[in-house]
Amino acid sequence: MKAETTASCIVGNARECRWGRETRLDIAGALLVTAGLAALVHGIVAVREPATRTAAQAGLVAAVVLLVLFLTHQARWAREPLVPLRVFAYRSVTSANVVVFCLGVAYLASPVLLALYLQQVLHYSASRAGFGFLPSAFAVMIGAHLAGRLTSRWGARRTAVLGTAVTAAGFLLLARVGPDSAFLSDIAAPSLVFGLGAGLAFTPITVCATSVVDASLTGLASGLLNTTRHGAGRRPVLSTIAEAHGGVSRYALAFAISGALVLVGTVTALLWMPGSHGASNTPPQQGS
């Protein structure tokens, strides 16, 4: 029966299935949010160049307008909204997205910043710079392996606080880089620290975002979290800041900002994420 229902939904035009009932795809919402995010990315990237700065500023304004229209459409006009805004009434979903945004901006930008620093400042070859990422990659695997056990034992909030705090410490240690930094003490050791912390943090954040919501919203909550995490890492904010400042100090500044952002995530997790028991969430009314 489910196979027949699924097949009929795949054949239908601009339709999707929610096991037993047919719903319209929110095409207008998809177009608005896609155009808005594309304009945002273009604006952030292009604003660095004087020749494209005016167009970039116009793109940023357009991005704000499009995203506001998207939210308004979801709240008032869409019969079957792409993102039902009631999902944000869950404290676990909203807090997890804020935390993963702070973590994602810093962690997912780190490979670009490290590659530029190793090649432009320490004059590493591309292949040697690639090997420079091994400490953080190895540490992430260890952290991810430990995250499940710690989350089960301590709860999502405590594990997320620990992971983001360790990540922030690693980036702040990395902010000491200079023109004559030693790889082992100034780059590899901090990379091990922030990699371990990131590996610890992502699992409990995901658990927090998805474990308490209504079953019909679990997929949406997971998708929102992934969009926030990867979207944050693809906004070249830190590289833009680094390029706006000359000299070696720009990399130290970018890593310091990364540490500060993750610290914001740590405080958010500590004060806003629901605990592992009861206080986790009061689910909103499902009539909306």
Short mmCIF file of C-alpha atoms in Angstrom, two decimals:
data_model
loop_
_atom_site.label_atom_id
_atom_site.label_comp_id
_atom_site.label_asym_id
_atom_site.label_seq_id
_atom_site.Cartn_x
_atom_site.Cartn_y
_atom_site.Cartn_z
CA MET A 1 0.00 0.00 0.00
CA LYS A 2 2.76 2.44 0.92
CA ALA A 3 4.67 1.57 -2.25
CA GLU A 4 1.61 2.37 -4.38
CA THR A 5 1.10 5.66 -2.55
CA THR A 6 4.75 6.59 -2.98
CA ALA A 7 4.69 5.75 -6.69
CA SER A 8 1.59 7.84 -7.28
CA CYS A 9 3.24 10.80 -5.56
CA ILE A 10 6.41 10.51 -7.63
CA VAL A 11 4.38 10.57 -10.86
CA GLY A 12 2.32 13.61 -9.84
CA ASN A 13 3.46 17.06 -10.93
CA ALA A 14 4.51 19.51 -8.18
CA ARG A 15 3.17 17.15 -5.52
CA GLU A 16 4.59 15.27 -2.57
CA CYS A 17 3.26 12.58 -0.28
CA ARG A 18 2.82 12.47 3.47
CA TRP A 19 1.61 8.85 3.65
CA GLY A 20 -2.00 8.92 2.73
CA ARG A 21 -2.61 12.58 1.98
CA GLU A 22 -1.58 14.70 -0.97
CA THR A 23 -0.01 18.09 -0.38
CA ARG A 24 1.08 20.90 -2.66
CA LEU A 25 4.73 21.76 -2.98
CA ASP A 26 5.48 25.28 -1.81
CA ILE A 27 7.10 26.35 -5.06
CA ALA A 28 6.86 30.08 -4.29
CA GLY A 29 8.55 29.55 -0.93
CA ALA A 30 11.31 27.45 -2.49
CA LEU A 31 11.98 30.13 -5.12
CA LEU A 32 12.03 32.92 -2.54
CA VAL A 33 14.41 31.23 -0.10
CA THR A 34 16.72 29.99 -2.88
CA ALA A 35 16.94 33.42 -4.50
CA GLY A 36 17.40 35.10 -1.13
CA LEU A 37 20.24 32.82 -0.05
CA ALA A 38 21.91 33.06 -3.47
CA ALA A 39 21.77 36.87 -3.30
CA LEU A 40 23.18 36.77 0.21
CA VAL A 41 26.15 34.60 -0.77
CA HIS A 42 26.85 36.69 -3.88
CA GLY A 43 26.70 39.90 -1.87
CA ILE A 44 29.12 38.69 0.79
CA VAL A 45 31.60 37.39 -1.80
CA ALA A 46 31.42 40.35 -4.19
CA VAL A 47 31.52 43.10 -1.55
CA ARG A 48 35.27 42.56 -1.16
CA GLU A 49 36.05 43.93 -4.62
CA PRO A 50 35.69 47.69 -5.23
CA ALA A 51 34.51 47.08 -8.80
CA THR A 52 31.57 44.94 -7.68
CA ARG A 53 30.86 46.54 -4.30
CA THR A 54 27.82 48.54 -5.42
CA ALA A 55 26.21 45.51 -7.04
CA ALA A 56 27.05 43.45 -3.98
CA GLN A 57 25.38 45.93 -1.66
CA ALA A 58 22.29 45.85 -3.87
CA GLY A 59 22.41 42.06 -3.68
CA LEU A 60 22.52 42.15 0.10
CA VAL A 61 19.49 44.44 0.21
CA ALA A 62 17.69 42.13 -2.21
CA ALA A 63 18.59 39.15 -0.03
CA VAL A 64 17.03 40.77 3.03
CA VAL A 65 13.86 41.64 1.09
CA LEU A 66 13.55 38.14 -0.40
CA LEU A 67 14.11 36.38 2.93
CA VAL A 68 11.59 38.62 4.69
CA LEU A 69 9.10 37.84 1.92
CA PHE A 70 9.86 34.14 2.38
CA LEU A 71 9.11 34.30 6.11
CA THR A 72 5.94 36.29 5.49
CA HIS A 73 4.86 33.80 2.84
CA GLN A 74 5.46 30.90 5.21
CA ALA A 75 3.52 32.57 8.02
CA ARG A 76 0.54 33.98 6.12
CA TRP A 77 0.14 32.93 2.51
CA ALA A 78 1.40 29.37 1.99
CA ARG A 79 -1.24 26.65 2.28
CA GLU A 80 1.45 24.00 2.73
CA PRO A 81 4.53 25.97 3.87
CA LEU A 82 7.96 24.71 2.97
CA VAL A 83 9.09 25.52 6.53
CA PRO A 84 6.17 25.61 8.98
CA LEU A 85 7.31 28.32 11.38
CA ARG A 86 5.76 26.50 14.33
CA VAL A 87 8.87 24.29 14.33
CA PHE A 88 10.76 27.23 15.87
CA ALA A 89 8.40 27.18 18.85
CA TYR A 90 10.46 24.21 20.01
CA ARG A 91 13.26 25.63 22.12
CA SER A 92 15.45 22.67 21.23
CA VAL A 93 15.22 23.41 17.50
CA THR A 94 15.87 27.15 17.76
CA SER A 95 18.73 26.87 20.25
CA ALA A 96 20.40 24.03 18.34
CA ASN A 97 20.32 26.06 15.11
CA VAL A 98 21.89 29.08 16.81
CA VAL A 99 24.64 26.92 18.33
CA VAL A 100 25.38 25.04 15.12
CA PHE A 101 25.48 28.33 13.19
CA CYS A 102 28.17 29.71 15.51
CA LEU A 103 30.09 26.46 15.32
CA GLY A 104 29.64 26.05 11.57
CA VAL A 105 30.84 29.53 10.65
CA ALA A 106 34.08 28.90 12.50
CA TYR A 107 34.75 25.23 11.93
CA LEU A 108 33.79 24.96 8.26
CA ALA A 109 35.77 28.09 7.40
CA SER A 110 38.91 26.78 9.10
CA PRO A 111 40.20 24.68 6.16
CA VAL A 112 40.22 27.71 3.86
CA LEU A 113 41.90 29.95 6.43
CA LEU A 114 44.47 27.33 7.37
CA ALA A 115 45.28 26.57 3.73
CA LEU A 116 45.81 30.26 2.96
CA TYR A 117 47.94 30.75 6.06
CA LEU A 118 50.12 27.70 5.46
CA GLN A 119 50.71 28.55 1.80
CA GLN A 120 50.88 32.34 1.84
CA VAL A 121 52.65 32.89 5.16
CA LEU A 122 54.64 29.73 5.88
CA HIS A 123 55.12 29.06 2.12
CA TYR A 124 54.02 25.43 2.24
CA SER A 125 53.33 23.65 -1.01
CA ALA A 126 49.73 22.68 -1.71
CA SER A 127 50.36 19.02 -0.86
CA ARG A 128 52.22 19.87 2.34
CA ALA A 129 49.44 22.23 3.37
CA GLY A 130 46.97 19.40 2.77
CA PHE A 131 48.84 17.22 5.24
CA GLY A 132 48.51 20.08 7.69
CA PHE A 133 44.79 19.25 8.02
CA LEU A 134 45.45 15.73 9.31
CA PRO A 135 45.56 16.69 13.02
CA SER A 136 42.10 18.23 12.99
CA ALA A 137 40.66 15.45 10.81
CA PHE A 138 42.05 12.80 13.15
CA ALA A 139 40.72 14.64 16.20
CA VAL A 140 37.25 15.03 14.68
CA MET A 141 37.02 11.26 14.25
CA ILE A 142 37.97 10.72 17.89
CA GLY A 143 35.50 13.35 19.07
CA ALA A 144 32.68 11.91 16.98
CA HIS A 145 33.42 8.45 18.39
CA LEU A 146 33.19 9.77 21.95
CA ALA A 147 30.17 12.02 21.35
CA GLY A 148 27.56 9.28 21.35
CA ARG A 149 28.72 7.84 24.67
CA LEU A 150 28.99 11.23 26.33
CA THR A 151 25.59 12.32 25.03
CA SER A 152 23.98 9.18 26.43
CA ARG A 153 25.71 9.65 29.77
CA TRP A 154 25.65 13.43 30.24
CA GLY A 155 22.82 14.55 28.01
CA ALA A 156 22.87 16.66 24.86
CA ARG A 157 23.26 20.05 26.52
CA ARG A 158 26.27 19.21 28.68
CA THR A 159 28.03 17.44 25.82
CA ALA A 160 27.34 20.32 23.44
CA VAL A 161 28.67 22.81 26.00
CA LEU A 162 31.83 20.73 26.44
CA GLY A 163 32.35 20.31 22.70
CA THR A 164 31.86 23.95 21.80
CA ALA A 165 34.02 25.12 24.73
CA VAL A 166 36.88 22.87 23.60
CA THR A 167 36.43 24.07 20.01
CA ALA A 168 36.57 27.71 21.11
CA ALA A 169 39.75 27.03 23.09
CA GLY A 170 41.37 25.49 20.02
CA PHE A 171 40.58 28.49 17.82
CA LEU A 172 41.79 30.95 20.46
CA LEU A 173 45.06 28.99 20.68
CA LEU A 174 45.28 29.14 16.89
CA ALA A 175 44.89 32.92 17.04
CA ARG A 176 48.54 33.11 18.20
CA VAL A 177 49.82 32.34 14.68
CA GLY A 178 52.43 34.67 13.24
CA PRO A 179 55.02 34.82 10.47
CA ASP A 180 57.36 32.35 12.19
CA SER A 181 54.94 29.96 13.87
CA ALA A 182 56.04 26.38 14.49
CA PHE A 183 53.75 23.78 12.98
CA LEU A 184 53.55 21.35 15.90
CA SER A 185 53.02 23.79 18.75
CA ASP A 186 51.21 26.65 17.03
CA ILE A 187 49.11 24.85 14.38
CA ALA A 188 48.89 21.09 14.94
CA ALA A 189 48.17 21.25 18.68
CA PRO A 190 45.37 23.85 18.39
CA SER A 191 43.98 21.94 15.39
CA LEU A 192 43.78 18.81 17.51
CA VAL A 193 41.90 20.75 20.17
CA PHE A 194 39.31 22.41 17.93
CA GLY A 195 38.88 19.22 15.89
CA LEU A 196 38.21 17.18 19.02
CA GLY A 197 35.71 19.76 20.24
CA ALA A 198 33.86 19.93 16.92
CA GLY A 199 33.63 16.15 16.79
CA LEU A 200 32.14 16.17 20.28
CA ALA A 201 29.68 18.98 19.55
CA PHE A 202 27.84 18.09 16.35
CA THR A 203 26.18 14.88 17.61
CA PRO A 204 24.54 16.32 20.75
CA ILE A 205 23.40 19.40 18.82
CA THR A 206 21.67 17.12 16.31
CA VAL A 207 20.12 15.08 19.12
CA CYS A 208 18.84 18.25 20.74
CA ALA A 209 17.26 19.51 17.53
CA THR A 210 15.50 16.29 16.54
CA SER A 211 14.74 14.17 19.59
CA VAL A 212 11.83 16.08 21.10
CA VAL A 213 9.91 17.53 18.16
CA ASP A 214 6.68 16.06 16.87
CA ALA A 215 7.28 13.07 14.60
CA SER A 216 5.87 14.94 11.60
CA LEU A 217 8.52 17.64 12.04
CA THR A 218 11.58 15.47 12.67
CA GLY A 219 12.73 15.50 9.06
CA LEU A 220 12.21 19.25 8.82
CA ALA A 221 14.15 19.85 12.04
CA SER A 222 17.04 17.73 10.77
CA GLY A 223 17.01 19.47 7.39
CA LEU A 224 16.99 22.91 8.99
CA LEU A 225 19.96 21.99 11.16
CA ASN A 226 21.97 20.69 8.20
CA THR A 227 21.09 23.75 6.15
CA THR A 228 22.18 26.04 8.99
CA ARG A 229 25.41 24.13 9.58
CA HIS A 230 26.54 23.88 5.96
CA GLY A 231 25.10 27.24 4.99
CA ALA A 232 27.03 28.93 7.79
CA GLY A 233 30.27 27.37 6.63
CA ARG A 234 29.70 28.51 3.07
CA ARG A 235 29.21 32.16 3.95
CA PRO A 236 32.74 33.46 3.39
CA VAL A 237 32.44 35.95 6.24
CA LEU A 238 35.71 35.08 7.97
CA SER A 239 37.73 34.96 4.76
CA THR A 240 36.20 38.30 3.78
CA ILE A 241 37.28 39.78 7.11
CA ALA A 242 40.74 38.27 6.71
CA GLU A 243 41.17 39.72 3.23
CA ALA A 244 40.03 43.14 4.42
CA HIS A 245 43.04 43.35 6.77
CA GLY A 246 46.56 43.25 5.43
CA GLY A 247 49.50 41.30 6.77
CA VAL A 248 49.83 38.10 8.74
CA SER A 249 47.67 39.45 11.55
CA ARG A 250 44.54 38.97 9.44
CA TYR A 251 44.71 35.20 10.01
CA ALA A 252 45.15 35.61 13.74
CA LEU A 253 42.17 37.98 13.72
CA ALA A 254 40.02 35.49 11.79
CA PHE A 255 40.87 32.67 14.19
CA ALA A 256 40.19 34.92 17.18
CA ILE A 257 36.77 35.81 15.74
CA SER A 258 36.16 32.09 15.20
CA GLY A 259 36.92 31.42 18.85
CA ALA A 260 34.64 34.24 19.97
CA LEU A 261 31.78 32.98 17.76
CA VAL A 262 32.05 29.47 19.14
CA LEU A 263 32.11 30.90 22.67
CA VAL A 264 28.79 32.57 21.85
CA GLY A 265 27.58 29.12 20.86
CA THR A 266 28.84 27.71 24.16
CA VAL A 267 26.94 30.30 26.18
CA THR A 268 23.84 29.72 24.04
CA ALA A 269 24.03 25.98 24.64
CA LEU A 270 24.51 26.49 28.37
CA LEU A 271 21.68 28.97 28.87
CA TRP A 272 19.16 28.12 26.15
CA MET A 273 19.44 24.48 25.15
CA PRO A 274 16.95 22.30 27.02
CA GLY A 275 18.32 19.86 29.55
CA SER A 276 18.20 16.11 29.19
CA HIS A 277 15.09 15.78 31.31
CA GLY A 278 11.60 17.15 31.19
CA ALA A 279 12.52 20.81 30.73
CA SER A 280 13.54 19.85 27.24
CA ASN A 281 10.49 21.28 25.53
CA THR A 282 6.90 22.10 25.79
CA PRO A 283 5.65 21.12 22.32
CA PRO A 284 3.50 23.78 20.69
CA GLN A 285 -0.13 23.13 19.86
CA GLN A 286 -0.40 21.22 16.62
CA GLY A 287 -3.51 22.95 15.40
CA SER A 288 -1.60 25.62 13.57
#
